[in-house]
Amino acid sequence: MIPAPAEFSPPGDGAGHLLDAGSGIDAGPGTERVAQWLRATVGAATGLPLPPHTGGRDGIVLRLDPRESDDPEGYGLTVDRHAITLRAAAEPGLFHAAQTLRQLLGPDAFRRAPVTSGRPWEVPAVAVRDAPRFRWRGLMLDVARHFMPKDGVLRYLDLMAAHKLNVLHLHLTDDQGWRVEILKHPRLTEVGAWRARTRFGHRASPLWERKPHGGFYTQDDIREIVAYAAERHVTVVPEIDVPGHSQAAIAAYPELGNTDVVDTTALSVWDDWGISPHVLAPTDTTLRFYEDVFEELLGLFPADAARFSRFVHIGGDECLKDQWAASPTAQARIRDLGLDGEDGLQAWFVGHFDTWLTARGRRLIGWDEILEGGLAKGAAVSSWRGCAGGVAAARAGHDVVMCPEQYVYLDHRQDAGAQEPVPIGYVRTLEDVYRFEPVPPELTPEEAAHVLGAQANVWTEVMEDHARVDYQAFPRLAAFAEVAWSRLPAPEQRDFAGFEERMAEHYRRLDALGVGYRPPSGPRPWQRRPGVPGRPIEGAPPNR
């Protein structure tokens, strides 16, 4: 089973349970949505109708019981000859129990239709008690650099749910594209969602895909994604990048840029990789514009009972300040506000939206650069430049999501071999990800309590389609899921050999799901990208 449960009694001599055409689901009060998911997903794969049933025998029993766990995501599962019983204190835990049952049924339970009809399905006699280690178990999908159509996002929500991940961080805007419809400012998608061409490979590559690339999610698409995620107990956290990584927005609305330094009317959506020098102007016009954007965004991503639905990510990273240094307008703002140079100007920009979001009952989260200049008490930090930013944030009383590039940037290459497609960054193997520890040892227990969890990041500069995303994400996302869910020992004490043995079965599940993962033996012929240069970095990554 992946991720490994906290308590698992393996099959013994006792009889398991047989699911057949006569088996049903006894759904107690409040369990109806989980029963519906079982019928739609497991029922479709097995060919079993799983009709409503009462009596607590001969089928699947679903019960909500507040005594089962003090964690809303915790659950218990027992299988004996009488029934398969799933219990949890709340619906999220019951849904995780259903995912565990799906694994117990075998790889064919992950298909969309039965490969054999009419056969019964045997579930071994087991007892499982389980709950997650971390509350935030995230995946970031960069849909700005290469657009992932809506169906691809829905597919990844299913893959996340199968691995008990619960936060999808959608990177919706960047220099290379704007991916969410904003009704008040339609040129953001009319212009900002499309680029004329795309560099193929790293930014040093001489190769170009010479056709327009782009796309965006309508507001109804976003509502559908959010609703689909909620049914799977995944929270979607949107990211609108400010004040850097904003060339697509400036191309659509030139007045957002530093017009006293460059001719912003000549800008187009960027077709290259790296960090664009074109950043937002620190003007009232820009602030009002982005308040409009965030106002519509809050309506699309409502704050509800989900743990992290109040969060809005504002980026805040890699803001080049050369234009501000040359801009009379920016320099006047620095003087008027008494700021500490351009760095203080960025902190003022982030602080404005921190205050704006807080006033509307939301919480700002941003990359660890937002620590520079100070943060409001409720703001949280995504620590990506190693763990040092996360340590500083936790010690200052801020909540932290650990996503250091040295461990969980899944765009980094998986092997040093010459056949690795478009190799980027350090070699980060399946074992490297499995030995990632989200809580730095130097934190006290009180400081460590600020670590909400961890997140794997998938940046898509060199991932032109879903097959490349699959290759980079899997199987490493399975290892990450276990790190985020299971209470593993210290990294050096983890049983990676045992994990590899369980992965042998898990690869069959991924096959059934149609995931184009990297095989342990190396890339398949169609997964290679011969002649497309990347940016490999040799040696071990820095620890911090």
JSON list of C-alpha atoms in Angstrom, two decimals, residues 43-183:
[
{"chain": "A", "resi": 43, "resn": "GLY", "atom": "CA", "xyz": [-18.04, 0.00, -9.42]},
{"chain": "A", "resi": 44, "resn": "ALA", "atom": "CA", "xyz": [-17.04, 0.99, -12.95]},
{"chain": "A", "resi": 45, "resn": "ALA", "atom": "CA", "xyz": [-13.68, -0.83, -12.67]},
{"chain": "A", "resi": 46, "resn": "THR", "atom": "CA", "xyz": [-15.11, -4.02, -11.19]},
{"chain": "A", "resi": 47, "resn": "GLY", "atom": "CA", "xyz": [-18.38, -4.13, -13.08]},
{"chain": "A", "resi": 48, "resn": "LEU", "atom": "CA", "xyz": [-20.26, -4.50, -9.78]},
{"chain": "A", "resi": 49, "resn": "PRO", "atom": "CA", "xyz": [-23.42, -2.40, -9.31]},
{"chain": "A", "resi": 50, "resn": "LEU", "atom": "CA", "xyz": [-22.91, -1.98, -5.52]},
{"chain": "A", "resi": 51, "resn": "PRO", "atom": "CA", "xyz": [-26.55, -1.02, -4.86]},
{"chain": "A", "resi": 52, "resn": "PRO", "atom": "CA", "xyz": [-27.80, 0.48, -1.59]},
{"chain": "A", "resi": 53, "resn": "HIS", "atom": "CA", "xyz": [-27.92, -2.17, 1.11]},
{"chain": "A", "resi": 54, "resn": "THR", "atom": "CA", "xyz": [-28.65, -2.29, 4.83]},
{"chain": "A", "resi": 55, "resn": "GLY", "atom": "CA", "xyz": [-27.81, -4.75, 7.55]},
{"chain": "A", "resi": 56, "resn": "GLY", "atom": "CA", "xyz": [-24.05, -4.28, 7.85]},
{"chain": "A", "resi": 57, "resn": "ARG", "atom": "CA", "xyz": [-23.18, -7.57, 6.12]},
{"chain": "A", "resi": 58, "resn": "ASP", "atom": "CA", "xyz": [-22.29, -8.93, 2.69]},
{"chain": "A", "resi": 59, "resn": "GLY", "atom": "CA", "xyz": [-20.76, -5.80, 1.20]},
{"chain": "A", "resi": 60, "resn": "ILE", "atom": "CA", "xyz": [-19.25, -2.44, 2.07]},
{"chain": "A", "resi": 61, "resn": "VAL", "atom": "CA", "xyz": [-20.30, -0.65, 5.26]},
{"chain": "A", "resi": 62, "resn": "LEU", "atom": "CA", "xyz": [-19.69, 3.10, 5.57]},
{"chain": "A", "resi": 63, "resn": "ARG", "atom": "CA", "xyz": [-19.97, 4.80, 8.94]},
{"chain": "A", "resi": 64, "resn": "LEU", "atom": "CA", "xyz": [-19.12, 8.21, 10.39]},
{"chain": "A", "resi": 65, "resn": "ASP", "atom": "CA", "xyz": [-18.21, 7.96, 14.07]},
{"chain": "A", "resi": 66, "resn": "PRO", "atom": "CA", "xyz": [-16.58, 10.86, 15.96]},
{"chain": "A", "resi": 67, "resn": "ARG", "atom": "CA", "xyz": [-14.88, 8.33, 18.24]},
{"chain": "A", "resi": 68, "resn": "GLU", "atom": "CA", "xyz": [-12.93, 6.83, 15.36]},
{"chain": "A", "resi": 69, "resn": "SER", "atom": "CA", "xyz": [-10.21, 9.51, 15.16]},
{"chain": "A", "resi": 70, "resn": "ASP", "atom": "CA", "xyz": [-9.35, 12.97, 16.44]},
{"chain": "A", "resi": 71, "resn": "ASP", "atom": "CA", "xyz": [-8.19, 13.82, 12.92]},
{"chain": "A", "resi": 72, "resn": "PRO", "atom": "CA", "xyz": [-10.84, 14.55, 10.25]},
{"chain": "A", "resi": 73, "resn": "GLU", "atom": "CA", "xyz": [-8.63, 12.71, 7.74]},
{"chain": "A", "resi": 74, "resn": "GLY", "atom": "CA", "xyz": [-8.08, 9.65, 9.94]},
{"chain": "A", "resi": 75, "resn": "TYR", "atom": "CA", "xyz": [-9.92, 6.39, 9.34]},
{"chain": "A", "resi": 76, "resn": "GLY", "atom": "CA", "xyz": [-10.26, 2.72, 10.18]},
{"chain": "A", "resi": 77, "resn": "LEU", "atom": "CA", "xyz": [-10.86, -0.15, 7.77]},
{"chain": "A", "resi": 78, "resn": "THR", "atom": "CA", "xyz": [-11.58, -3.78, 8.61]},
{"chain": "A", "resi": 79, "resn": "VAL", "atom": "CA", "xyz": [-12.20, -6.70, 6.30]},
{"chain": "A", "resi": 80, "resn": "ASP", "atom": "CA", "xyz": [-13.61, -10.02, 7.47]},
{"chain": "A", "resi": 81, "resn": "ARG", "atom": "CA", "xyz": [-15.88, -12.64, 5.97]},
{"chain": "A", "resi": 82, "resn": "HIS", "atom": "CA", "xyz": [-18.97, -10.68, 6.99]},
{"chain": "A", "resi": 83, "resn": "ALA", "atom": "CA", "xyz": [-18.24, -7.24, 5.55]},
{"chain": "A", "resi": 84, "resn": "ILE", "atom": "CA", "xyz": [-15.78, -4.55, 4.55]},
{"chain": "A", "resi": 85, "resn": "THR", "atom": "CA", "xyz": [-16.22, -1.77, 7.11]},
{"chain": "A", "resi": 86, "resn": "LEU", "atom": "CA", "xyz": [-14.92, 1.79, 6.63]},
{"chain": "A", "resi": 87, "resn": "ARG", "atom": "CA", "xyz": [-15.14, 4.16, 9.60]},
{"chain": "A", "resi": 88, "resn": "ALA", "atom": "CA", "xyz": [-14.02, 7.75, 10.08]},
{"chain": "A", "resi": 89, "resn": "ALA", "atom": "CA", "xyz": [-14.81, 10.77, 12.21]},
{"chain": "A", "resi": 90, "resn": "ALA", "atom": "CA", "xyz": [-15.47, 12.91, 9.11]},
{"chain": "A", "resi": 91, "resn": "GLU", "atom": "CA", "xyz": [-16.01, 12.54, 5.38]},
{"chain": "A", "resi": 92, "resn": "PRO", "atom": "CA", "xyz": [-12.39, 13.26, 4.35]},
{"chain": "A", "resi": 93, "resn": "GLY", "atom": "CA", "xyz": [-11.18, 10.31, 6.40]},
{"chain": "A", "resi": 94, "resn": "LEU", "atom": "CA", "xyz": [-13.88, 8.06, 4.98]},
{"chain": "A", "resi": 95, "resn": "PHE", "atom": "CA", "xyz": [-12.84, 9.04, 1.47]},
{"chain": "A", "resi": 96, "resn": "HIS", "atom": "CA", "xyz": [-9.22, 8.12, 2.27]},
{"chain": "A", "resi": 97, "resn": "ALA", "atom": "CA", "xyz": [-10.48, 4.78, 3.57]},
{"chain": "A", "resi": 98, "resn": "ALA", "atom": "CA", "xyz": [-12.23, 4.22, 0.23]},
{"chain": "A", "resi": 99, "resn": "GLN", "atom": "CA", "xyz": [-8.94, 4.89, -1.56]},
{"chain": "A", "resi": 100, "resn": "THR", "atom": "CA", "xyz": [-7.25, 2.30, 0.65]},
{"chain": "A", "resi": 101, "resn": "LEU", "atom": "CA", "xyz": [-9.98, -0.22, -0.18]},
{"chain": "A", "resi": 102, "resn": "ARG", "atom": "CA", "xyz": [-9.36, 0.45, -3.87]},
{"chain": "A", "resi": 103, "resn": "GLN", "atom": "CA", "xyz": [-5.72, -0.49, -3.39]},
{"chain": "A", "resi": 104, "resn": "LEU", "atom": "CA", "xyz": [-6.68, -3.69, -1.57]},
{"chain": "A", "resi": 105, "resn": "LEU", "atom": "CA", "xyz": [-8.83, -4.72, -4.54]},
{"chain": "A", "resi": 106, "resn": "GLY", "atom": "CA", "xyz": [-5.78, -4.81, -6.80]},
{"chain": "A", "resi": 107, "resn": "PRO", "atom": "CA", "xyz": [-4.52, -2.86, -9.84]},
{"chain": "A", "resi": 108, "resn": "ASP", "atom": "CA", "xyz": [-7.54, -3.66, -12.02]},
{"chain": "A", "resi": 109, "resn": "ALA", "atom": "CA", "xyz": [-9.68, -1.62, -9.60]},
{"chain": "A", "resi": 110, "resn": "PHE", "atom": "CA", "xyz": [-7.94, 1.47, -11.02]},
{"chain": "A", "resi": 111, "resn": "ARG", "atom": "CA", "xyz": [-9.31, 0.96, -14.52]},
{"chain": "A", "resi": 112, "resn": "ARG", "atom": "CA", "xyz": [-12.33, 2.76, -15.95]},
{"chain": "A", "resi": 113, "resn": "ALA", "atom": "CA", "xyz": [-14.12, -0.40, -17.02]},
{"chain": "A", "resi": 114, "resn": "PRO", "atom": "CA", "xyz": [-13.74, -4.09, -16.13]},
{"chain": "A", "resi": 115, "resn": "VAL", "atom": "CA", "xyz": [-11.21, -6.13, -18.09]},
{"chain": "A", "resi": 116, "resn": "THR", "atom": "CA", "xyz": [-13.02, -9.33, -17.03]},
{"chain": "A", "resi": 117, "resn": "SER", "atom": "CA", "xyz": [-16.75, -9.51, -16.39]},
{"chain": "A", "resi": 118, "resn": "GLY", "atom": "CA", "xyz": [-18.78, -11.46, -13.93]},
{"chain": "A", "resi": 119, "resn": "ARG", "atom": "CA", "xyz": [-15.99, -12.48, -11.56]},
{"chain": "A", "resi": 120, "resn": "PRO", "atom": "CA", "xyz": [-16.09, -11.88, -7.80]},
{"chain": "A", "resi": 121, "resn": "TRP", "atom": "CA", "xyz": [-13.45, -9.68, -6.18]},
{"chain": "A", "resi": 122, "resn": "GLU", "atom": "CA", "xyz": [-11.68, -11.01, -3.11]},
{"chain": "A", "resi": 123, "resn": "VAL", "atom": "CA", "xyz": [-10.47, -8.59, -0.45]},
{"chain": "A", "resi": 124, "resn": "PRO", "atom": "CA", "xyz": [-8.00, -10.05, 2.08]},
{"chain": "A", "resi": 125, "resn": "ALA", "atom": "CA", "xyz": [-8.77, -9.99, 5.79]},
{"chain": "A", "resi": 126, "resn": "VAL", "atom": "CA", "xyz": [-7.03, -6.92, 7.17]},
{"chain": "A", "resi": 127, "resn": "ALA", "atom": "CA", "xyz": [-7.36, -4.22, 9.80]},
{"chain": "A", "resi": 128, "resn": "VAL", "atom": "CA", "xyz": [-6.08, -0.71, 9.06]},
{"chain": "A", "resi": 129, "resn": "ARG", "atom": "CA", "xyz": [-5.96, 2.39, 11.24]},
{"chain": "A", "resi": 130, "resn": "ASP", "atom": "CA", "xyz": [-4.49, 5.45, 9.66]},
{"chain": "A", "resi": 131, "resn": "ALA", "atom": "CA", "xyz": [-4.15, 9.24, 9.75]},
{"chain": "A", "resi": 132, "resn": "PRO", "atom": "CA", "xyz": [-1.82, 11.69, 8.00]},
{"chain": "A", "resi": 133, "resn": "ARG", "atom": "CA", "xyz": [1.34, 13.16, 9.49]},
{"chain": "A", "resi": 134, "resn": "PHE", "atom": "CA", "xyz": [0.94, 16.52, 7.74]},
{"chain": "A", "resi": 135, "resn": "ARG", "atom": "CA", "xyz": [-2.14, 18.62, 7.06]},
{"chain": "A", "resi": 136, "resn": "TRP", "atom": "CA", "xyz": [-0.82, 20.17, 3.80]},
{"chain": "A", "resi": 137, "resn": "ARG", "atom": "CA", "xyz": [0.15, 17.48, 1.27]},
{"chain": "A", "resi": 138, "resn": "GLY", "atom": "CA", "xyz": [0.47, 19.45, -1.91]},
{"chain": "A", "resi": 139, "resn": "LEU", "atom": "CA", "xyz": [1.26, 19.36, -5.59]},
{"chain": "A", "resi": 140, "resn": "MET", "atom": "CA", "xyz": [2.00, 22.53, -7.56]},
{"chain": "A", "resi": 141, "resn": "LEU", "atom": "CA", "xyz": [1.15, 22.42, -11.25]},
{"chain": "A", "resi": 142, "resn": "ASP", "atom": "CA", "xyz": [2.63, 25.16, -13.41]},
{"chain": "A", "resi": 143, "resn": "VAL", "atom": "CA", "xyz": [-0.04, 25.65, -16.08]},
{"chain": "A", "resi": 144, "resn": "ALA", "atom": "CA", "xyz": [1.36, 29.05, -17.10]},
{"chain": "A", "resi": 145, "resn": "ARG", "atom": "CA", "xyz": [4.53, 27.97, -18.93]},
{"chain": "A", "resi": 146, "resn": "HIS", "atom": "CA", "xyz": [2.79, 25.11, -20.75]},
{"chain": "A", "resi": 147, "resn": "PHE", "atom": "CA", "xyz": [-0.97, 25.15, -20.54]},
{"chain": "A", "resi": 148, "resn": "MET", "atom": "CA", "xyz": [-2.67, 22.02, -19.21]},
{"chain": "A", "resi": 149, "resn": "PRO", "atom": "CA", "xyz": [-6.26, 21.81, -20.51]},
{"chain": "A", "resi": 150, "resn": "LYS", "atom": "CA", "xyz": [-9.04, 21.38, -17.99]},
{"chain": "A", "resi": 151, "resn": "ASP", "atom": "CA", "xyz": [-9.37, 17.63, -18.51]},
{"chain": "A", "resi": 152, "resn": "GLY", "atom": "CA", "xyz": [-5.69, 17.23, -17.62]},
{"chain": "A", "resi": 153, "resn": "VAL", "atom": "CA", "xyz": [-6.18, 19.12, -14.36]},
{"chain": "A", "resi": 154, "resn": "LEU", "atom": "CA", "xyz": [-9.18, 16.96, -13.47]},
{"chain": "A", "resi": 155, "resn": "ARG", "atom": "CA", "xyz": [-7.09, 13.88, -14.21]},
{"chain": "A", "resi": 156, "resn": "TYR", "atom": "CA", "xyz": [-4.37, 15.09, -11.87]},
{"chain": "A", "resi": 157, "resn": "LEU", "atom": "CA", "xyz": [-6.94, 15.68, -9.14]},
{"chain": "A", "resi": 158, "resn": "ASP", "atom": "CA", "xyz": [-7.87, 12.00, -9.44]},
{"chain": "A", "resi": 159, "resn": "LEU", "atom": "CA", "xyz": [-4.20, 11.02, -9.28]},
{"chain": "A", "resi": 160, "resn": "MET", "atom": "CA", "xyz": [-3.71, 13.20, -6.21]},
{"chain": "A", "resi": 161, "resn": "ALA", "atom": "CA", "xyz": [-6.72, 11.66, -4.48]},
{"chain": "A", "resi": 162, "resn": "ALA", "atom": "CA", "xyz": [-5.40, 8.17, -5.22]},
{"chain": "A", "resi": 163, "resn": "HIS", "atom": "CA", "xyz": [-2.21, 9.13, -3.35]},
{"chain": "A", "resi": 164, "resn": "LYS", "atom": "CA", "xyz": [-4.01, 10.94, -0.49]},
{"chain": "A", "resi": 165, "resn": "LEU", "atom": "CA", "xyz": [-2.67, 14.36, -1.49]},
{"chain": "A", "resi": 166, "resn": "ASN", "atom": "CA", "xyz": [-5.00, 17.21, -0.56]},
{"chain": "A", "resi": 167, "resn": "VAL", "atom": "CA", "xyz": [-3.78, 20.59, -1.91]},
{"chain": "A", "resi": 168, "resn": "LEU", "atom": "CA", "xyz": [-3.48, 21.52, -5.58]},
{"chain": "A", "resi": 169, "resn": "HIS", "atom": "CA", "xyz": [-1.49, 24.74, -6.00]},
{"chain": "A", "resi": 170, "resn": "LEU", "atom": "CA", "xyz": [-2.30, 26.10, -9.47]},
{"chain": "A", "resi": 171, "resn": "HIS", "atom": "CA", "xyz": [0.37, 28.45, -10.85]},
{"chain": "A", "resi": 172, "resn": "LEU", "atom": "CA", "xyz": [-1.98, 30.43, -13.09]},
{"chain": "A", "resi": 173, "resn": "THR", "atom": "CA", "xyz": [0.10, 33.37, -14.30]},
{"chain": "A", "resi": 174, "resn": "ASP", "atom": "CA", "xyz": [3.67, 34.06, -15.38]},
{"chain": "A", "resi": 175, "resn": "ASP", "atom": "CA", "xyz": [5.71, 35.86, -18.02]},
{"chain": "A", "resi": 176, "resn": "GLN", "atom": "CA", "xyz": [4.76, 33.19, -20.58]},
{"chain": "A", "resi": 177, "resn": "GLY", "atom": "CA", "xyz": [0.99, 33.14, -20.10]},
{"chain": "A", "resi": 178, "resn": "TRP", "atom": "CA", "xyz": [-2.12, 34.18, -18.15]},
{"chain": "A", "resi": 179, "resn": "ARG", "atom": "CA", "xyz": [-4.50, 31.24, -17.62]},
{"chain": "A", "resi": 180, "resn": "VAL", "atom": "CA", "xyz": [-7.63, 32.44, -15.80]},
{"chain": "A", "resi": 181, "resn": "GLU", "atom": "CA", "xyz": [-10.48, 34.50, -17.23]},
{"chain": "A", "resi": 182, "resn": "ILE", "atom": "CA", "xyz": [-10.99, 37.88, -15.52]},
{"chain": "A", "resi": 183, "resn": "LEU", "atom": "CA", "xyz": [-14.21, 39.44, -16.76]}
]
